[in-house]
CSV table of C-alpha atoms and ligand atoms in Angstrom, one decimal:
chain,number,residue,atom,x,y,z
P,1,MET,CA,41.0,-80.3,-98.7
P,2,HIS,CA,44.0,-81.1,-96.6
P,3,ASP,CA,45.5,-82.9,-99.6
P,4,PHE,CA,48.8,-81.0,-99.3
P,5,TYR,CA,49.2,-81.9,-95.6
P,6,ILE,CA,48.6,-85.6,-96.3
P,7,SER,CA,50.8,-85.6,-99.4
P,8,GLN,CA,53.6,-84.1,-97.4
P,9,GLN,CA,53.4,-86.9,-94.8
P,10,ILE,CA,53.3,-89.5,-97.6
P,11,ALA,CA,56.2,-88.0,-99.4
P,12,ARG,CA,58.3,-87.8,-96.3
P,13,GLU,CA,57.6,-91.5,-95.5
P,14,VAL,CA,58.4,-92.6,-99.0
P,15,ILE,CA,61.7,-90.9,-99.1
P,16,LYS,CA,62.6,-92.1,-95.6
P,17,LYS,CA,61.8,-95.7,-96.3
P,18,ALA,CA,63.6,-95.6,-99.7
P,19,LYS,CA,66.7,-94.2,-98.0
P,20,MET,CA,66.6,-96.9,-95.3
P,21,GLU,CA,66.5,-99.5,-98.1
P,22,LYS,CA,69.4,-97.8,-99.8
P,23,ALA,CA,67.4,-97.2,-102.9
P,24,SER,CA,68.8,-95.3,-105.8
P,25,GLN,CA,65.4,-94.7,-107.2
P,26,VAL,CA,61.7,-95.2,-106.3
P,27,THR,CA,59.9,-96.6,-109.3
P,28,GLU,CA,56.3,-97.1,-108.1
P,29,ILE,CA,54.2,-95.9,-105.2
P,30,ASN,CA,50.9,-97.6,-104.3
P,31,ILE,CA,48.3,-95.7,-102.3
P,32,LYS,CA,44.8,-96.8,-101.3
P,33,LEU,CA,42.3,-94.0,-100.8
P,34,GLY,CA,38.9,-94.4,-99.2
P,35,GLU,CA,35.8,-93.0,-100.8
P,36,LEU,CA,34.7,-91.4,-97.5
P,37,THR,CA,37.8,-89.3,-96.9
P,38,HIS,CA,37.9,-85.6,-97.9
P,39,LEU,CA,40.9,-86.3,-100.1
P,40,ASN,CA,40.8,-85.8,-103.8
P,41,PRO,CA,43.0,-88.3,-105.8
P,42,ASP,CA,43.9,-85.8,-108.5
P,43,GLN,CA,45.0,-83.3,-105.9
P,44,LEU,CA,47.0,-85.9,-104.1
P,45,MET,CA,48.7,-86.9,-107.3
P,46,PHE,CA,49.5,-83.3,-108.2
P,47,TRP,CA,51.1,-82.5,-104.8
P,48,LEU,CA,53.0,-85.8,-104.7
P,49,LYS,CA,54.5,-85.0,-108.1
P,50,GLN,CA,55.5,-81.6,-106.9
P,51,LEU,CA,56.9,-82.8,-103.7
P,52,PHE,CA,59.0,-85.6,-105.4
P,53,ARG,CA,60.7,-83.2,-107.8
P,54,GLU,CA,64.4,-83.6,-107.6
P,55,THR,CA,64.2,-86.5,-105.2
P,56,LEU,CA,64.7,-90.3,-105.5
P,57,ALA,CA,61.1,-90.6,-106.3
P,58,SER,CA,60.9,-88.0,-109.1
P,59,GLY,CA,60.2,-90.5,-111.8
P,60,ALA,CA,58.0,-92.8,-109.8
P,61,LYS,CA,54.7,-94.1,-111.1
P,62,ILE,CA,52.0,-93.1,-108.6
P,63,ILE,CA,49.0,-95.4,-108.4
P,64,ILE,CA,46.0,-94.4,-106.3
P,65,ALA,CA,43.4,-97.1,-105.9
P,66,LYS,CA,39.9,-96.1,-104.7
P,67,VAL,CA,38.6,-98.1,-101.7
P,68,PRO,CA,34.8,-98.3,-101.8
P,69,PHE,CA,32.6,-97.3,-98.9
P,70,LEU,CA,31.4,-100.6,-97.3
P,71,ILE,CA,29.5,-101.3,-94.2
P,72,LYS,CA,29.2,-104.3,-91.9
P,73,CYS,CA,26.1,-105.2,-89.9
P,74,LYS,CA,26.7,-106.9,-86.6
P,75,ASN,CA,23.0,-108.0,-86.4
P,76,CYS,CA,22.6,-110.0,-89.6
P,77,GLY,CA,26.2,-110.2,-90.9
P,78,TYR,CA,25.6,-108.2,-94.0
P,79,GLU,CA,28.7,-106.8,-95.6
P,80,GLY,CA,28.6,-104.6,-98.6
P,81,LYS,CA,27.4,-101.3,-99.9
P,82,LEU,CA,24.9,-99.0,-98.3
P,83,GLN,CA,21.6,-98.5,-100.1
P,84,MET,CA,21.1,-94.8,-100.6
P,85,SER,CA,17.6,-93.7,-99.6
P,86,LYS,CA,15.9,-91.6,-102.3
P,87,ASP,CA,14.7,-89.1,-99.7
P,88,TYR,CA,18.2,-88.2,-98.7
P,89,ASP,CA,20.3,-85.6,-100.4
P,90,TYR,CA,23.6,-86.6,-101.7
P,91,TYR,CA,25.6,-85.4,-98.8
P,92,PHE,CA,23.6,-87.2,-96.2
P,93,TYR,CA,24.9,-90.4,-97.8
P,94,PHE,CA,28.2,-90.1,-96.0
P,95,LEU,CA,26.7,-89.5,-92.6
P,96,PRO,CA,25.9,-91.9,-89.8
P,97,PRO,CA,23.7,-93.4,-88.5
P,98,PHE,CA,23.5,-95.9,-91.3
P,99,SER,CA,20.8,-98.5,-91.4
P,100,CYS,CA,21.5,-102.0,-92.7
P,101,PRO,CA,20.0,-102.6,-96.2
P,102,ARG,CA,19.2,-106.2,-95.3
P,103,CYS,CA,17.7,-106.1,-91.8
P,104,GLY,CA,17.0,-102.4,-91.4
P,105,GLU,CA,18.9,-102.2,-88.1
P,106,GLN,CA,20.7,-99.0,-87.2
P,107,ASN,CA,22.6,-100.0,-84.1
P,108,GLY,CA,25.7,-102.1,-84.8
P,109,VAL,CA,26.3,-100.9,-88.4
P,110,GLU,CA,29.9,-100.2,-88.8
P,111,ILE,CA,32.0,-98.7,-91.5
P,112,LYS,CA,34.1,-101.5,-92.9
P,113,SER,CA,36.1,-99.5,-95.4
P,114,GLY,CA,36.3,-96.1,-97.0
P,115,ARG,CA,37.9,-94.0,-94.3
P,116,GLU,CA,41.5,-94.9,-95.1
P,117,CYS,CA,44.5,-93.3,-96.7
P,118,VAL,CA,47.1,-96.0,-96.9
P,119,LEU,CA,50.6,-95.9,-98.3
P,120,GLU,CA,50.4,-99.5,-99.3
P,121,LYS,CA,53.8,-100.2,-100.8
P,122,ILE,CA,56.6,-98.8,-102.9
P,123,LYS,CA,58.9,-100.3,-105.5
P,124,ILE,CA,62.5,-99.3,-105.5
P,125,ARG,CA,65.7,-99.9,-107.4
P,126,ARG,CA,69.0,-100.2,-105.5
V,1,MET,CA,58.1,-103.6,-92.7
V,2,ARG,CA,58.7,-106.6,-94.9
V,3,ILE,CA,60.6,-106.9,-98.1
V,4,VAL,CA,58.5,-109.1,-100.4
V,5,LYS,CA,60.1,-110.2,-103.6
V,6,PRO,CA,63.1,-109.0,-105.4
V,7,ASP,CA,62.1,-109.4,-109.1
V,8,GLU,CA,64.1,-108.9,-112.2
V,9,GLY,CA,65.9,-105.6,-112.8
V,10,GLU,CA,66.6,-105.4,-109.0
V,11,VAL,CA,63.3,-103.8,-108.3
V,12,LEU,CA,62.2,-104.4,-104.7
V,13,ASP,CA,58.7,-104.3,-103.3
V,14,ILE,CA,58.5,-102.7,-100.0
V,15,GLU,CA,55.2,-103.2,-98.1
V,16,LEU,CA,54.3,-100.4,-95.8
V,17,GLU,CA,50.6,-100.4,-95.1
V,18,GLU,CA,50.7,-97.1,-93.3
V,19,ASP,CA,47.4,-95.4,-92.8
V,20,PHE,CA,47.9,-91.6,-92.5
V,21,LEU,CA,44.4,-90.8,-91.3
V,22,LYS,CA,44.4,-93.7,-88.8
V,23,ARG,CA,47.6,-92.5,-87.3
V,24,ASN,CA,46.0,-89.3,-86.3
V,25,LYS,CA,43.1,-91.1,-84.8
V,26,GLU,CA,45.4,-93.3,-82.7
V,27,LEU,CA,47.3,-90.2,-81.5
V,28,ALA,CA,43.9,-88.6,-80.6
V,29,GLU,CA,43.1,-91.6,-78.5
V,30,GLU,CA,46.5,-91.2,-76.7
V,31,ASN,CA,45.7,-87.5,-76.0
V,32,ARG,CA,42.3,-88.6,-74.5
V,33,LEU,CA,44.0,-91.0,-72.2
V,34,PHE,CA,46.5,-88.4,-71.2
V,35,LEU,CA,43.8,-85.9,-70.5
V,36,ASP,CA,41.8,-88.4,-68.5
V,37,ARG,CA,44.8,-89.3,-66.4
V,38,HIS,CA,45.2,-85.6,-65.5
V,39,LYS,CA,41.5,-85.3,-64.9
V,40,VAL,CA,41.2,-82.6,-67.5
V,41,ARG,CA,38.2,-82.2,-69.8
V,42,ALA,CA,38.9,-80.8,-73.3
V,43,ILE,CA,36.5,-79.2,-75.7
V,44,ASP,CA,37.4,-78.9,-79.4
V,45,VAL,CA,35.9,-75.6,-80.6
V,46,MET,CA,35.4,-75.6,-84.4
V,47,GLY,CA,33.7,-73.3,-86.8
V,48,SER,CA,34.1,-71.1,-89.8
V,49,ILE,CA,36.6,-68.2,-90.0
V,50,GLY,CA,35.4,-65.3,-87.9
V,51,SER,CA,32.3,-67.0,-86.6
V,52,GLY,CA,33.2,-66.0,-83.1
V,53,LYS,CA,35.1,-68.9,-81.7
V,54,THR,CA,37.6,-66.8,-79.7
V,55,SER,CA,34.8,-64.4,-78.5
V,56,LEU,CA,32.8,-67.3,-77.3
V,57,ILE,CA,35.7,-69.0,-75.5
V,58,GLN,CA,36.5,-65.7,-73.8
V,59,LEU,CA,32.9,-65.4,-72.5
V,60,LEU,CA,32.8,-69.1,-71.5
V,61,THR,CA,36.1,-68.8,-69.7
V,62,SER,CA,35.1,-65.7,-67.7
V,63,VAL,CA,32.0,-67.5,-66.4
V,64,LEU,CA,33.5,-71.0,-65.9
V,65,GLY,CA,36.7,-69.4,-64.5
V,66,GLU,CA,34.9,-68.7,-61.3
V,67,LYS,CA,34.6,-72.4,-60.5
V,68,PHE,CA,37.3,-74.0,-62.7
V,69,LYS,CA,40.9,-73.5,-63.8
V,70,ILE,CA,40.9,-73.0,-67.5
V,71,GLY,CA,43.5,-73.7,-70.2
V,72,VAL,CA,43.2,-72.6,-73.8
V,73,VAL,CA,45.0,-73.9,-76.9
V,74,ALA,CA,44.6,-71.6,-79.9
V,75,GLY,CA,45.2,-72.8,-83.4
V,76,ASP,CA,46.0,-70.3,-86.1
V,77,LEU,CA,48.0,-70.3,-89.3
V,78,THR,CA,50.7,-67.8,-88.2
V,79,THR,CA,49.7,-65.3,-85.6
V,80,SER,CA,49.2,-65.4,-81.9
V,81,ILE,CA,46.4,-62.8,-81.8
V,82,ASP,CA,43.8,-65.3,-80.4
V,83,ALA,CA,46.1,-66.7,-77.7
V,84,GLY,CA,46.8,-63.2,-76.6
V,85,ARG,CA,43.1,-62.4,-76.5
V,86,LEU,CA,42.4,-65.6,-74.5
V,87,GLU,CA,45.2,-65.2,-72.0
V,88,GLN,CA,43.9,-63.8,-68.7
V,89,LYS,CA,45.2,-63.6,-65.2
V,90,SER,CA,43.8,-67.0,-64.3
V,91,THR,CA,44.0,-68.7,-67.7
V,92,GLN,CA,46.9,-70.5,-69.3
V,93,ALA,CA,47.1,-70.1,-73.0
V,94,VAL,CA,49.2,-71.8,-75.6
V,95,GLN,CA,49.4,-70.9,-79.3
V,96,ILE,CA,49.8,-73.5,-82.0
V,97,ASN,CA,50.8,-72.1,-85.4
V,98,THR,CA,49.9,-74.6,-88.1
V,99,GLY,CA,51.8,-72.7,-90.8
V,100,LYS,CA,50.1,-73.9,-93.9
V,101,GLU,CA,47.6,-76.3,-92.4
V,102,CYS,CA,43.8,-76.0,-92.6
V,103,HIS,CA,43.2,-77.8,-89.3
V,104,LEU,CA,44.8,-78.8,-86.0
V,105,ASP,CA,45.8,-82.4,-85.7
V,106,ALA,CA,46.4,-84.7,-82.8
V,107,SER,CA,50.2,-84.5,-82.8
V,108,LEU,CA,50.1,-80.6,-82.6
V,109,VAL,CA,47.7,-80.8,-79.7
V,110,LYS,CA,49.8,-83.4,-78.0
V,111,ARG,CA,52.7,-81.0,-78.1
V,112,ALA,CA,50.6,-78.1,-76.9
V,113,LEU,CA,49.4,-80.2,-73.9
V,114,GLN,CA,53.0,-80.6,-72.9
V,115,ASN,CA,53.2,-76.8,-72.6
V,116,LEU,CA,50.4,-76.5,-70.1
V,117,ASP,CA,50.7,-77.2,-66.4
V,118,LEU,CA,47.8,-79.7,-66.3
V,119,LYS,CA,47.9,-79.9,-62.5
V,120,GLU,CA,46.6,-76.4,-62.7
V,121,VAL,CA,43.9,-77.0,-65.3
V,122,ASP,CA,40.4,-78.5,-65.1
V,123,ILE,CA,39.0,-77.6,-68.5
V,124,ILE,CA,40.8,-76.9,-71.8
V,125,PHE,CA,39.2,-75.1,-74.8
V,126,ILE,CA,41.0,-76.0,-78.0
V,127,GLU,CA,40.3,-73.4,-80.7
V,128,ASN,CA,40.6,-75.1,-84.0
V,129,VAL,CA,41.6,-73.3,-87.2
V,130,GLY,CA,38.6,-71.5,-88.8
V,131,ASN,CA,37.3,-74.1,-91.3
V,132,LEU,CA,34.2,-76.2,-91.5
V,133,ILE,CA,35.6,-79.0,-93.5
V,134,CYS,CA,39.0,-80.3,-92.6
V,135,PRO,CA,38.8,-80.3,-88.8
V,136,ALA,CA,36.0,-82.9,-89.0
V,137,GLU,CA,38.4,-85.5,-90.4
V,138,PHE,CA,41.0,-84.9,-87.6
V,139,PRO,CA,39.9,-85.8,-84.1
V,140,LEU,CA,42.2,-84.3,-81.5
V,141,GLY,CA,41.2,-86.4,-78.5
V,142,ALA,CA,38.9,-83.8,-77.0
V,143,HIS,CA,35.9,-85.0,-74.9
V,144,GLN,CA,33.4,-82.7,-76.6
V,145,ARG,CA,33.0,-80.8,-79.8
V,146,LEU,CA,31.5,-77.3,-79.9
V,147,VAL,CA,30.8,-75.9,-83.4
V,148,VAL,CA,30.3,-72.1,-83.8
V,149,VAL,CA,28.5,-70.9,-86.8
V,150,SER,CA,27.1,-67.3,-87.2
V,151,VAL,CA,24.2,-65.8,-89.0
V,152,THR,CA,26.5,-63.5,-91.0
V,153,GLU,CA,27.7,-66.5,-93.0
V,154,GLY,CA,24.3,-66.8,-94.6
V,155,PRO,CA,21.5,-69.3,-94.4
V,156,TRP,CA,23.2,-72.4,-96.0
V,157,MET,CA,26.2,-72.9,-93.8
V,158,VAL,CA,24.8,-75.9,-92.0
V,159,VAL,CA,23.4,-77.8,-94.9
V,160,LYS,CA,26.6,-77.2,-96.9
V,161,HIS,CA,28.8,-78.6,-94.2
V,162,PRO,CA,26.9,-81.5,-92.7
V,163,TYR,CA,30.0,-83.5,-91.8
V,164,ILE,CA,31.2,-81.2,-89.1
V,165,PHE,CA,27.7,-80.7,-87.6
V,166,ALA,CA,27.2,-84.5,-87.6
V,167,GLN,CA,30.1,-84.7,-85.1
V,168,ALA,CA,29.0,-81.7,-82.9
V,169,ASP,CA,27.8,-82.1,-79.3
V,170,VAL,CA,26.8,-78.5,-79.0
V,171,VAL,CA,26.3,-75.9,-81.8
V,172,ALA,CA,26.4,-72.2,-81.0
V,173,ILE,CA,24.4,-70.1,-83.6
V,174,ASN,CA,26.3,-66.9,-83.0
V,175,LYS,CA,25.7,-63.2,-83.9
V,176,ILE,CA,22.0,-63.4,-83.5
V,177,ASP,CA,22.1,-59.6,-82.9
V,178,LEU,CA,22.7,-59.3,-86.6
V,179,ALA,CA,20.1,-61.9,-87.7
V,180,GLU,CA,17.5,-59.3,-88.8
V,181,ALA,CA,20.0,-57.3,-90.8
V,182,MET,CA,21.3,-60.4,-92.4
V,183,GLU,CA,17.7,-61.7,-93.1
V,184,VAL,CA,18.9,-65.1,-91.8
V,185,SER,CA,16.7,-67.1,-89.4
V,186,PRO,CA,18.6,-68.7,-86.5
V,187,GLN,CA,15.6,-71.0,-86.1
V,188,LYS,CA,16.2,-72.4,-89.6
V,189,LEU,CA,19.8,-73.1,-88.8
V,190,ILE,CA,18.8,-74.9,-85.7
V,191,GLU,CA,16.4,-77.0,-87.7
V,192,ASP,CA,19.1,-77.8,-90.2
V,193,VAL,CA,21.4,-79.0,-87.4
V,194,ALA,CA,18.6,-81.2,-86.0
V,195,LYS,CA,18.1,-82.9,-89.3
V,196,ILE,CA,21.7,-83.8,-89.6
V,197,ASN,CA,22.4,-84.6,-85.9
V,198,PRO,CA,19.3,-85.0,-83.7
V,199,ASP,CA,21.6,-85.4,-80.6
V,200,ALA,CA,23.3,-82.0,-81.0
V,201,LYS,CA,22.1,-79.2,-78.8
V,202,SER,CA,21.8,-75.9,-80.7
V,203,ILE,CA,21.9,-72.6,-78.8
V,204,PRO,CA,21.3,-69.1,-80.2
V,205,VAL,CA,24.1,-66.9,-79.0
V,206,SER,CA,25.2,-63.3,-79.2
V,207,CYS,CA,28.7,-62.8,-77.9
V,208,ARG,CA,28.3,-59.1,-78.6
V,209,GLN,CA,25.3,-58.9,-76.3
V,210,ASN,CA,26.4,-61.6,-73.9
V,211,LYS,CA,23.3,-63.8,-74.7
V,212,GLY,CA,23.1,-67.5,-74.6
V,213,ILE,CA,26.4,-68.1,-72.8
V,214,ARG,CA,24.8,-69.7,-69.7
V,215,GLU,CA,22.8,-72.0,-72.1
V,216,VAL,CA,26.0,-73.1,-73.9
V,217,ILE,CA,27.6,-73.9,-70.6
V,218,GLU,CA,24.6,-75.9,-69.5
V,219,ALA,CA,24.5,-77.7,-72.9
V,220,LEU,CA,28.1,-78.7,-72.4
V,221,GLY,CA,27.0,-80.3,-69.1
V,222,PHE,CA,28.7,-78.0,-66.6
J,1,LIG,N1,27.8,-58.5,-84.0
J,1,LIG,C1,28.5,-59.5,-83.4
J,1,LIG,N2,29.8,-59.6,-83.7
J,1,LIG,C2,30.5,-60.7,-83.1
J,1,LIG,C3,29.8,-61.6,-82.3
J,1,LIG,N3,30.7,-62.5,-81.9
J,1,LIG,C4,31.9,-62.2,-82.4
J,1,LIG,N4,31.8,-61.0,-83.2
J,1,LIG,C5,32.8,-60.3,-83.9
J,1,LIG,O1,33.2,-61.1,-85.0
J,1,LIG,C6,34.6,-60.9,-85.2
J,1,LIG,C7,35.3,-62.2,-85.2
J,1,LIG,O2,35.2,-62.8,-83.9
J,1,LIG,P1,36.3,-63.9,-83.4
J,1,LIG,O3,35.9,-64.2,-82.0
J,1,LIG,O4,37.7,-63.4,-83.6
J,1,LIG,O5,36.0,-65.1,-84.4
J,1,LIG,P2,36.9,-66.4,-84.6
J,1,LIG,O6,35.9,-67.5,-85.0
J,1,LIG,O7,37.7,-66.7,-83.4
J,1,LIG,O8,37.8,-66.0,-85.8
J,1,LIG,P3,39.1,-66.7,-86.4
J,1,LIG,O9,39.8,-67.3,-85.2
J,1,LIG,O10,39.9,-65.6,-87.1
J,1,LIG,O11,38.6,-67.7,-87.4
J,1,LIG,C8,35.1,-60.0,-84.2
J,1,LIG,O12,35.1,-58.7,-84.7
J,1,LIG,C9,34.0,-60.1,-83.1
J,1,LIG,O13,33.9,-59.0,-82.3
J,1,LIG,C10,28.4,-61.4,-82.1
J,1,LIG,O14,27.7,-62.2,-81.4
J,1,LIG,N5,27.8,-60.4,-82.7
J,2,LIG,MG1,39.7,-67.0,-83.3
J,3,LIG,ZN1,21.8,-106.2,-90.9
């Protein structure tokens, strides 16, 4: 939804860091995108390509890696995927409270990953 | 920042590890501390376009204004119509124009807070941009979230946008004066909210007929 907004922030950061490193060119950009965010990787890719036109990063390869939605249970130590209950509609899947698929506990179940949108690293040429 | 390995062809890896959504969350936490330090309570008012956010804030302000000093922050793409509507003799109002953005974020609110005289404010209503999707992903640092949805948007608004209702403390089901004409049941919307978020308090409201305003104030805990 707000893909343009986030793309703008990412693009600004990439160009800023590349200039600080005295790059002549950015060759690769690595992004990690959580499954739970309302960001669409195709949209992000599209906007980044538009935003990088006629910049140091215009030819950069953009790699967006999907980060799975994983939970962590404080009660039994379970770390992994959530089991989707069949009675739930698709969209409830993303909503807390989550219960642990191993011990069934609801309290103390945290989101371990899936909420992030990380500019992980860039590759530059001087 | 750390430069990892210069490999052949003079290509350098630059590790950044910058989380753009987390940065907003951290700023929101700063806003919360800032508000707490000034003993100000902030309420993030979210809801679809035209659902009655400004109308409801106007009515809440005129009741609460008898006991408290009120500030309003109005988010809008380009105009200051809502801030103008919300500015009253006793109320400080600040407009944030987001330009192209579909939501307010914590950094915009941080700047807006600097434009209010917080010594003269007890409660701040922050009117988010009309949208049921994006604001859910951008906490602002407010203490409570009030979502306004109206019967004129049809019977599926709640089930279609569970994410925002999952985060609501209070939900105002507005424009119930039009429920019959719209053939939309406010009760059904209330049940939909309860399924997604059993802790949220849903209140049927008509800003037009000044109904349900006291109940919303009570649900907010005033
Ligand atoms: N019939 C009826 N109309 C209402 C009610 N509440 C608001 N309206 C009308 O709905 C229209 C939009 O109301 P606003 O308060 O501007 O809605 P908003 O959510 O602030 O709108 P945006 O900020 O533009 O997204 C106005 O014409 C209001 O008079 C209500 O309870 N009943
Ligand atoms: Mg408004
Ligand atoms: Zn467990």
